[in-house]
PDB file of C-alpha atoms in Angstrom:
ATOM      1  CA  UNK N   1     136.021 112.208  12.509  1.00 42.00           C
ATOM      2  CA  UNK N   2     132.757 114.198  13.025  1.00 44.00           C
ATOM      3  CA  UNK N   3     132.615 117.982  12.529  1.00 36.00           C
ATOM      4  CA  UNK N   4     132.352 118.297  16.621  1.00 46.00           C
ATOM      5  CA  UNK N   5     135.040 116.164  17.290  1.00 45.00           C
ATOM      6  CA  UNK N   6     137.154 117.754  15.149  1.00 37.00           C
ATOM      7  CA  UNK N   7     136.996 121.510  17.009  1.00 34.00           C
ATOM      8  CA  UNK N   8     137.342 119.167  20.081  1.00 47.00           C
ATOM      9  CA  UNK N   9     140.637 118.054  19.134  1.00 38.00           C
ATOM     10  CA  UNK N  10     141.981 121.768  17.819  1.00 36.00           C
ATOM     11  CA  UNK N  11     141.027 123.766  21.509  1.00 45.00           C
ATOM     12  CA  UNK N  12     141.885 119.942  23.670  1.00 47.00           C
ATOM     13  CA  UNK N  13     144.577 121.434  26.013  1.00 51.00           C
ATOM     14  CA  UNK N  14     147.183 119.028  24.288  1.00 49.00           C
ATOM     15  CA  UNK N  15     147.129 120.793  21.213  1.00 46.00           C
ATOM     16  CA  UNK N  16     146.517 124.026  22.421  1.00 51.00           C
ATOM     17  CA  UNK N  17     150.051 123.351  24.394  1.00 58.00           C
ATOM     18  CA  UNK N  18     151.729 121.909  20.762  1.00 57.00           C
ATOM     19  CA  UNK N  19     150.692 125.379  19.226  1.00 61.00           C
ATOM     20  CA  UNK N  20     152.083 127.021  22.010  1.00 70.00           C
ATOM     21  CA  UNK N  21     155.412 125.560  22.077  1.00 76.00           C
ATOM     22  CA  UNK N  22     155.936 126.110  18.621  1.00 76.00           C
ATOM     23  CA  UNK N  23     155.406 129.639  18.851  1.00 74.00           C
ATOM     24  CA  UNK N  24     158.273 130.255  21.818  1.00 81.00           C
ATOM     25  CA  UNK N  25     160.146 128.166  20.190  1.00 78.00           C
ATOM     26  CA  UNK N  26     160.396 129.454  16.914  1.00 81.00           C
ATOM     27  CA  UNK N  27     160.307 133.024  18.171  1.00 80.00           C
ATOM     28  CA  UNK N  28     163.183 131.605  20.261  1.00 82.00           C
ATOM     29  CA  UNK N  29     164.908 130.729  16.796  1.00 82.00           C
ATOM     30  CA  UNK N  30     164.600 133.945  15.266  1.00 82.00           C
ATOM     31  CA  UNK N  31     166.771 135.336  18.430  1.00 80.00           C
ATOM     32  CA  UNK N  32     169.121 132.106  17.713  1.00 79.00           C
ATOM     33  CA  UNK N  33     168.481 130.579  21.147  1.00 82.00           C
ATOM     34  CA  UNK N  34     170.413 127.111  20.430  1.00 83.00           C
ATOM     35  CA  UNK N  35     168.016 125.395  22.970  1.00 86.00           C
ATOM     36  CA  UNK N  36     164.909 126.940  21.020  1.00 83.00           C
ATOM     37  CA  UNK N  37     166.390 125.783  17.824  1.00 82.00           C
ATOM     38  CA  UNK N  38     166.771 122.057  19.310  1.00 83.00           C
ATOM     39  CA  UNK N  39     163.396 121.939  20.523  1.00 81.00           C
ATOM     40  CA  UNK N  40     161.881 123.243  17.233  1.00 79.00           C
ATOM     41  CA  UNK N  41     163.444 120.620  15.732  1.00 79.00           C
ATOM     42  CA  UNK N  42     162.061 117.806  17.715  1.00 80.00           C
ATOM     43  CA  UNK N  43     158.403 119.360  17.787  1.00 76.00           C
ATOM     44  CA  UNK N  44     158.594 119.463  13.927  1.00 72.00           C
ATOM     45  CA  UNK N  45     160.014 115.720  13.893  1.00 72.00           C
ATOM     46  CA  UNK N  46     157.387 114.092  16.014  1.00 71.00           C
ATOM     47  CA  UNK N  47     154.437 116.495  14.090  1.00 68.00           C
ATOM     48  CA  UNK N  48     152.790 115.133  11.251  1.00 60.00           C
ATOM     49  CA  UNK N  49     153.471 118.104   9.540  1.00 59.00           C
ATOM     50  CA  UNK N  50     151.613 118.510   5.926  1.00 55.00           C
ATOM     51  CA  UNK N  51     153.662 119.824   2.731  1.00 48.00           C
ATOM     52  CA  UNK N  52     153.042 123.228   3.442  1.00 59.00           C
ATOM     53  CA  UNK N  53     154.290 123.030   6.648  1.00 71.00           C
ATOM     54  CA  UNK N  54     157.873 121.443   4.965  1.00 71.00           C
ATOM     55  CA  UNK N  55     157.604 124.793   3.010  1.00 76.00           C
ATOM     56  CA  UNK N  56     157.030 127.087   5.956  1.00 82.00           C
ATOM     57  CA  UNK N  57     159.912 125.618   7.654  1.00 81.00           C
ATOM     58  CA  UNK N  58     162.056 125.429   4.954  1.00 83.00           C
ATOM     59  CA  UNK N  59     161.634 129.045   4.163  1.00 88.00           C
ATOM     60  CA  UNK N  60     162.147 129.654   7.805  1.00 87.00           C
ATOM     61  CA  UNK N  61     165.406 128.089   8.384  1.00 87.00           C
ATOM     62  CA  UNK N  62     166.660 129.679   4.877  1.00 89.00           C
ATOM     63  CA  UNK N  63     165.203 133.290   6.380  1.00 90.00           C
ATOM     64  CA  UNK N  64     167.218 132.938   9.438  1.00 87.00           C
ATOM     65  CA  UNK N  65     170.310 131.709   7.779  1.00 88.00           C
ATOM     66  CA  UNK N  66     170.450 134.800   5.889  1.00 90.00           C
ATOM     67  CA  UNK N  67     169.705 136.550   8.543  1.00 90.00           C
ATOM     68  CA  UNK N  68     172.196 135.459  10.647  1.00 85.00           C
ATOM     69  CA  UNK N  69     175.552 136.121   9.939  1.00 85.00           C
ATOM     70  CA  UNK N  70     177.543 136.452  13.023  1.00 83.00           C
ATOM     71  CA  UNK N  71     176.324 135.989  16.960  1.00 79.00           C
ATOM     72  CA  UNK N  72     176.165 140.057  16.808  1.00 84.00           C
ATOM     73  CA  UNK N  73     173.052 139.629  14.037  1.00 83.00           C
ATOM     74  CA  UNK N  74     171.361 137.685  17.012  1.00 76.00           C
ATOM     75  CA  UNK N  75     171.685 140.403  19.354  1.00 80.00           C
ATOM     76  CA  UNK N  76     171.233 143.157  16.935  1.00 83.00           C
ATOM     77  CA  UNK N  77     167.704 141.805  15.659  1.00 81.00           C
ATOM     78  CA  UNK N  78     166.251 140.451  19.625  1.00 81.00           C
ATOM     79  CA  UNK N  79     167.198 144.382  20.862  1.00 84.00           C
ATOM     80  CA  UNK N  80     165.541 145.672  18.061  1.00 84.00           C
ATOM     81  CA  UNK N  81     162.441 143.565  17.414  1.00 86.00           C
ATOM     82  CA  UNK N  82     161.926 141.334  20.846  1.00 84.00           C
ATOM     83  CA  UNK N  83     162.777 144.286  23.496  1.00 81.00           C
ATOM     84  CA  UNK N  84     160.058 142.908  25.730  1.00 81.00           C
ATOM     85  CA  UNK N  85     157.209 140.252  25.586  1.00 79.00           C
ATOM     86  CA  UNK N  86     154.899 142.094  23.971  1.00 82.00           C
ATOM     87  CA  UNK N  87     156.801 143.168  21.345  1.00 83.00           C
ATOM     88  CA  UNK N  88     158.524 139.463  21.299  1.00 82.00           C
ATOM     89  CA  UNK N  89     154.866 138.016  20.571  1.00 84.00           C
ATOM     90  CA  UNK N  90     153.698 140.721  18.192  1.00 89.00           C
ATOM     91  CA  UNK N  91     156.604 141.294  16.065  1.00 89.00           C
ATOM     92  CA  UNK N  92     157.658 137.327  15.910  1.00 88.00           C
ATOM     93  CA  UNK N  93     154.022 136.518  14.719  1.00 89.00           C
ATOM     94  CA  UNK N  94     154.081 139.519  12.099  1.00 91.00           C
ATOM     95  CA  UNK N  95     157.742 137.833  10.711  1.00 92.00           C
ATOM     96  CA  UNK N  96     155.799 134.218  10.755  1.00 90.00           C
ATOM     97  CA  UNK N  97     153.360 135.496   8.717  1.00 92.00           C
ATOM     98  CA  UNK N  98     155.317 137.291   6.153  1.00 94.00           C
ATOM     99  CA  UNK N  99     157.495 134.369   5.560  1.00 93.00           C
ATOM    100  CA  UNK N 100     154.426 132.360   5.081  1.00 90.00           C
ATOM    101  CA  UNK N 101     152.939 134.408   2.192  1.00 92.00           C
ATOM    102  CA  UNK N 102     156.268 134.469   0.479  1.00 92.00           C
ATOM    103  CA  UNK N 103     155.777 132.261  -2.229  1.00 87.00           C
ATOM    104  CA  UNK N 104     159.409 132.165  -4.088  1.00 92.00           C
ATOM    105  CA  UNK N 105     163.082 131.580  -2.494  1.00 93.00           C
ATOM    106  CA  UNK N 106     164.005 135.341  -4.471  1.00 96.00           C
ATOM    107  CA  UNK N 107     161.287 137.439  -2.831  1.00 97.00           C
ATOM    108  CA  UNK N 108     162.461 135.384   0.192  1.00 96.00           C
ATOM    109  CA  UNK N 109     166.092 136.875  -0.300  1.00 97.00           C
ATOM    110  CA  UNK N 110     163.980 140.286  -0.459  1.00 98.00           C
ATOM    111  CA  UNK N 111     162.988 139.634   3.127  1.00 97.00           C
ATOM    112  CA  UNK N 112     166.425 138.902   4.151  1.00 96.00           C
ATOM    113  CA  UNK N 113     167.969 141.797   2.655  1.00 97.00           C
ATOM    114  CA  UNK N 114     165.424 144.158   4.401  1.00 97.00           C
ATOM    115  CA  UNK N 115     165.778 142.409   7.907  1.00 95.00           C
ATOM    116  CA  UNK N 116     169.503 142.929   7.138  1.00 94.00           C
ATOM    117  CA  UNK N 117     168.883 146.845   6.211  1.00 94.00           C
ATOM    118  CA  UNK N 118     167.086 146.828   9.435  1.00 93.00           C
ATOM    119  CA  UNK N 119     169.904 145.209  11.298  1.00 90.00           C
ATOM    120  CA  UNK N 120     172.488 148.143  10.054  1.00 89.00           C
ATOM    121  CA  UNK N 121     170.255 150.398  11.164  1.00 91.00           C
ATOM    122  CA  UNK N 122     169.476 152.072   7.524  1.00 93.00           C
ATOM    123  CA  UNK N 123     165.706 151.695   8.049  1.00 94.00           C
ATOM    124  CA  UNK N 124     163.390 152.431  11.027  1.00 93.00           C
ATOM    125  CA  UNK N 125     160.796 149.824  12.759  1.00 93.00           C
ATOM    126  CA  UNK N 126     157.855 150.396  10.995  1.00 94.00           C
ATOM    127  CA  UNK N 127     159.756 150.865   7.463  1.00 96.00           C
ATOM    128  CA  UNK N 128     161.094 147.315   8.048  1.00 96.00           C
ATOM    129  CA  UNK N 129     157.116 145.564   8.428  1.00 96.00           C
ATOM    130  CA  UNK N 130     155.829 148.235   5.532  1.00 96.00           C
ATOM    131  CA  UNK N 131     158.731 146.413   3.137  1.00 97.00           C
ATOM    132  CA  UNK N 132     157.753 143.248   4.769  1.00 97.00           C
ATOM    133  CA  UNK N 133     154.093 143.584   3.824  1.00 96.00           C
ATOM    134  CA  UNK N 134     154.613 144.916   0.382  1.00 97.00           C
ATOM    135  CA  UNK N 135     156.867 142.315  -0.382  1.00 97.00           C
ATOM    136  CA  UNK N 136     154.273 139.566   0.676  1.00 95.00           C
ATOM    137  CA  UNK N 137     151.592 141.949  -1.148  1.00 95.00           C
ATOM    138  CA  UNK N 138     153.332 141.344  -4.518  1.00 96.00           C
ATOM    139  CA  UNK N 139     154.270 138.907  -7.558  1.00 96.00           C
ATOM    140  CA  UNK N 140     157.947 138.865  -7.428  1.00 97.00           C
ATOM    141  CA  UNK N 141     157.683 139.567 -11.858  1.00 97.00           C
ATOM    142  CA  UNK N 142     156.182 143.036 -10.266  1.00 97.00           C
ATOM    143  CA  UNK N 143     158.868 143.556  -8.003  1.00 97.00           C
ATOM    144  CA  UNK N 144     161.350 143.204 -11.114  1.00 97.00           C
ATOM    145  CA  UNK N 145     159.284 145.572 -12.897  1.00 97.00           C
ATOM    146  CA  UNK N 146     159.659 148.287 -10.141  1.00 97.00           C
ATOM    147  CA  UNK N 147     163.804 147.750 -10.102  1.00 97.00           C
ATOM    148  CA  UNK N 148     163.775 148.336 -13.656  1.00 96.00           C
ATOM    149  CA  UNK N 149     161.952 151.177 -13.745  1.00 96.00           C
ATOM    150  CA  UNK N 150     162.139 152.867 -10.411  1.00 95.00           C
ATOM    151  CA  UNK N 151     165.300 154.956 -11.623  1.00 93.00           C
ATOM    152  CA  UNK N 152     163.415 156.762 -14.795  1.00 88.00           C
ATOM    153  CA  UNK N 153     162.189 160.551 -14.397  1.00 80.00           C
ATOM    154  CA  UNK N 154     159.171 160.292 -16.377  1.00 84.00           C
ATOM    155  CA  UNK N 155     156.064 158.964 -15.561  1.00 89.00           C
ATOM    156  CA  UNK N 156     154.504 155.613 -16.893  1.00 91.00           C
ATOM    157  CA  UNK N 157     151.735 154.895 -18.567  1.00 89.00           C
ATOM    158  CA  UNK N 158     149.577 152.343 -16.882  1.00 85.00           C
ATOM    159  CA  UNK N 159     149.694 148.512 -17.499  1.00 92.00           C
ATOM    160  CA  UNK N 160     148.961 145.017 -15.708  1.00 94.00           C
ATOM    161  CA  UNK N 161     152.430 145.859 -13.674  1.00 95.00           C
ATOM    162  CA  UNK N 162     151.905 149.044 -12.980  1.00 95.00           C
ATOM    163  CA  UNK N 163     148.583 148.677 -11.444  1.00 94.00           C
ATOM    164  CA  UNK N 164     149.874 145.546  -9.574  1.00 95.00           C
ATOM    165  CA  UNK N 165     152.511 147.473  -7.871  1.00 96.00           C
ATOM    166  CA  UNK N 166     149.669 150.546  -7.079  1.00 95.00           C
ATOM    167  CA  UNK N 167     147.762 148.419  -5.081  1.00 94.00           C
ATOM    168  CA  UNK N 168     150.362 147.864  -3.157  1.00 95.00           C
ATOM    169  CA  UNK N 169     151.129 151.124  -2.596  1.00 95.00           C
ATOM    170  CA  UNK N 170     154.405 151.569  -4.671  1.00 96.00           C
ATOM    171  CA  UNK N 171     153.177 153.711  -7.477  1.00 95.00           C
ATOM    172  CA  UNK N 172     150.695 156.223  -7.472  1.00 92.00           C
ATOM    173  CA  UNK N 173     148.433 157.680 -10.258  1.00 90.00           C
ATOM    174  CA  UNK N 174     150.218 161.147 -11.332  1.00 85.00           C
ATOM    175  CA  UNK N 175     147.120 162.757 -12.397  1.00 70.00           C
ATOM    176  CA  UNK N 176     144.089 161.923 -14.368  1.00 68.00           C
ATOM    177  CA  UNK N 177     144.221 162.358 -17.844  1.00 64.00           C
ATOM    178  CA  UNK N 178     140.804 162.728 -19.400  1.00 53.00           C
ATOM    179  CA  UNK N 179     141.844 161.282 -22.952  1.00 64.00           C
ATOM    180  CA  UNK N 180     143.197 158.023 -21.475  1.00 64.00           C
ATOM    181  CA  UNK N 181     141.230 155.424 -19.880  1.00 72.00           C
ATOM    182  CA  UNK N 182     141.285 154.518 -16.336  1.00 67.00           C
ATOM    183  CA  UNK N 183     143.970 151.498 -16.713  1.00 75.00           C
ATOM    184  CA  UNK N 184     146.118 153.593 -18.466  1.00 76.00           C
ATOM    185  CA  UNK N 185     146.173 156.845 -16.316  1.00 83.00           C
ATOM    186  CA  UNK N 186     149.987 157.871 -15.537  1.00 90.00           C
ATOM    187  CA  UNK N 187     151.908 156.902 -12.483  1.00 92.00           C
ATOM    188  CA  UNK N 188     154.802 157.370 -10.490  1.00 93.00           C
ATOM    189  CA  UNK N 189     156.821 155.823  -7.691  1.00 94.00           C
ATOM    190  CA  UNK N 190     156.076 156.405  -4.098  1.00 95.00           C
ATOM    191  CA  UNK N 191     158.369 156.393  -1.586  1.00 94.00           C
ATOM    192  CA  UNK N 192     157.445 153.005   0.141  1.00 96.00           C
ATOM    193  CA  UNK N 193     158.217 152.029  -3.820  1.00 96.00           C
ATOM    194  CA  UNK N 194     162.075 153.590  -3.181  1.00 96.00           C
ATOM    195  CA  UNK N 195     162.305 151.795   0.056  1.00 96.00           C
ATOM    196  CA  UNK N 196     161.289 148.803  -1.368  1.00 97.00           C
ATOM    197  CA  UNK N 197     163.989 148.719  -4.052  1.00 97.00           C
ATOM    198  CA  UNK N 198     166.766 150.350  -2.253  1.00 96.00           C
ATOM    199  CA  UNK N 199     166.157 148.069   0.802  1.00 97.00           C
ATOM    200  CA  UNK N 200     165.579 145.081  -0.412  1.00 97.00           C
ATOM    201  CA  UNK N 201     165.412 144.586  -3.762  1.00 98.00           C
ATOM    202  CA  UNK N 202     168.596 146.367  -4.732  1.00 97.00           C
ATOM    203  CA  UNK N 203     170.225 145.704  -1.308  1.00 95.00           C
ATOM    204  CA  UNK N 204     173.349 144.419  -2.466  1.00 91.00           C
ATOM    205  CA  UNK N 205     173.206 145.921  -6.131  1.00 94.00           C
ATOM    206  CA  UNK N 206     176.594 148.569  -5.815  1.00 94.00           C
ATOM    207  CA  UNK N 207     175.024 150.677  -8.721  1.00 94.00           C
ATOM    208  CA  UNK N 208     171.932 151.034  -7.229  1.00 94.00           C
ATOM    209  CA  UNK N 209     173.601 152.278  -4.387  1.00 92.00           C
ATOM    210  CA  UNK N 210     175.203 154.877  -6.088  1.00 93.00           C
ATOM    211  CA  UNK N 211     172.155 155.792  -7.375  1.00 93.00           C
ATOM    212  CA  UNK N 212     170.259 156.396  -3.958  1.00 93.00           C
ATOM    213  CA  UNK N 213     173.111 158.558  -2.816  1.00 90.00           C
ATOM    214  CA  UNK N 214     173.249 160.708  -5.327  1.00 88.00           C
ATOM    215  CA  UNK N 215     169.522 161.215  -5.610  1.00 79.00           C
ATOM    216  CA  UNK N 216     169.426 161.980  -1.944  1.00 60.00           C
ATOM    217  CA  UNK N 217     172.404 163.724  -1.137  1.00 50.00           C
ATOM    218  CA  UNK N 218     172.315 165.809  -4.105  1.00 38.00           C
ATOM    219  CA  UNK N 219     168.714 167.172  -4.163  1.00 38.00           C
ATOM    220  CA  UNK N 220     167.531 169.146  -7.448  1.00 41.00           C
ATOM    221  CA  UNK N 221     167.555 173.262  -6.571  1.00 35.00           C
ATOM    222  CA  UNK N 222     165.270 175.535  -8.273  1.00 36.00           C
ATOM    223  CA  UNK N 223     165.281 179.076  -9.719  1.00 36.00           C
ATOM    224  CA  UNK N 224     163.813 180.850  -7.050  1.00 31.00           C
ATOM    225  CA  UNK N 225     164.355 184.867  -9.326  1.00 37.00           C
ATOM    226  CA  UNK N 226     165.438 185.858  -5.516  1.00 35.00           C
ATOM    227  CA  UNK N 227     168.829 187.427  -5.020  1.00 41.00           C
ATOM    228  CA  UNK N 228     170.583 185.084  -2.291  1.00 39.00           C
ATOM    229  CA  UNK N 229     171.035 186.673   0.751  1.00 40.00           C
ATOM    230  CA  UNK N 230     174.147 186.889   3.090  1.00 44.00           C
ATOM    231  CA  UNK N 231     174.254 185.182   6.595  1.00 41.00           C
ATOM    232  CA  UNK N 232     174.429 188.087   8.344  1.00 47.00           C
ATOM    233  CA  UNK N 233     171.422 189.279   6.562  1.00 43.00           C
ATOM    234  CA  UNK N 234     170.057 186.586   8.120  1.00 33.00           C
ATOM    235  CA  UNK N 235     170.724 187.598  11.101  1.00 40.00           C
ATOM    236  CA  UNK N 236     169.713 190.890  11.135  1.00 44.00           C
ATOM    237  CA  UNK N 237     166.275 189.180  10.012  1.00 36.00           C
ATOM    238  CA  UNK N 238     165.837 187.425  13.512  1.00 34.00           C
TER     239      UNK N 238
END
């Protein structure tokens, strides 16, 4: 086929239409529209789909399996994601995309568990697609690296992890030390770095959970050298 032909065939109206139904349908499968579901699955049978497509797919139909644990999930995730067209296009293309950069069935389960966070209502809209990017941004041997480490107080010294996970904006460089060279500057967590772990890597780790709680709901107080004041002091002040 010549190079013209080829671009003839990819905007003909035929496949232009094939694209198209994909799309509704499979954003029709992430709301669990039965119908949607069937006519996925005919599209992809009749498709000469390549390998990577099998992949896609596969991770797809695992992604909304986990997902999807009762008819309520269903509802839950189209009133929260696919409110109205717009946001049915936008937000089912950003999912399609994150699910095709995933490259491993565990950083897959990451995805689930922070659609599922999102589903109870523990994270907020844009939280939800900043985990979802991360995750795709990352090896999942990083990822490990940040759930084994996010819980320590001090800082670490840079390495090939460490860096990894700052340019993906989990860790941040804690200052510059002069006597250290750039790679191994110190760093810290960031708070996308604690949503990360708490909200998807960690979802279902009870431990963890503990951990989170404490650390928020018991935050560290310091010395002040002020004499604490009574409330109606306070008062008095206004």
């Amino acid at each position: 086929m010549a190079f013209k032909e080829f671009f003839d065939v990819l905007k003909s109206d035929e496949t232009k239409e094939i694209g198209k139904e994909i799309v509704e349908n499979a954003i029709g499968a992430l709301q669990a529209d039965p119908i949607a579901c069937n006519n996925l699955k005919e599209i992809i049978v009749k498709s000469p789909f390549s390998l990577r497509d099998q992949f896609f797919w596969n991770r797809f139909y695992n992604f909304l399996r986990g997902v999807y644990l009762s008819p309520d999930d269903a509802i839950a995730l189209s009133s929260k994601l696919f409110a109205n067209d717009n946001d049915k296009k936008r937000n089912g293309m950003r999912i399609f995309e994150y699910i095709g950069k995933i490259d491993t069935d565990d950083t897959l389960q990451f995805m689930i568990n922070a659609t599922r966070s999102f589903l109870l209502g523990l994270i907020k809209i844009s939280d939800y697609f900043r985990i979802a990017k991360a995750l795709t941004d990352s090896l999942y041997e990083d990822l490990i690296y940040l759930s084994e480490h996010i819980t320590e107080a001090d800082e670490i010294q840079g390495n090939i992890q460490v860096l990894a996970l700052s340019r993906a904006g989990l860790m941040i460089e804690a200052g510059i030390d002069g006597n250290e060279d750039v790679e191994n500057q110190y760093y810290v967590f960031t708070t996308l770095g604690r949503l990360v772990d708490r909200y998807a890597i960690s979802f279902e780790n009870e431990e963890r959970y503990k951990w989170y709680e404490n650390k928020v709901s018991t935050p560290k107080l310091y010395d002040t050298g002020m004499e604490e004041i009574s409330e109606e002091e306070v008062r008095n002040l206004l």
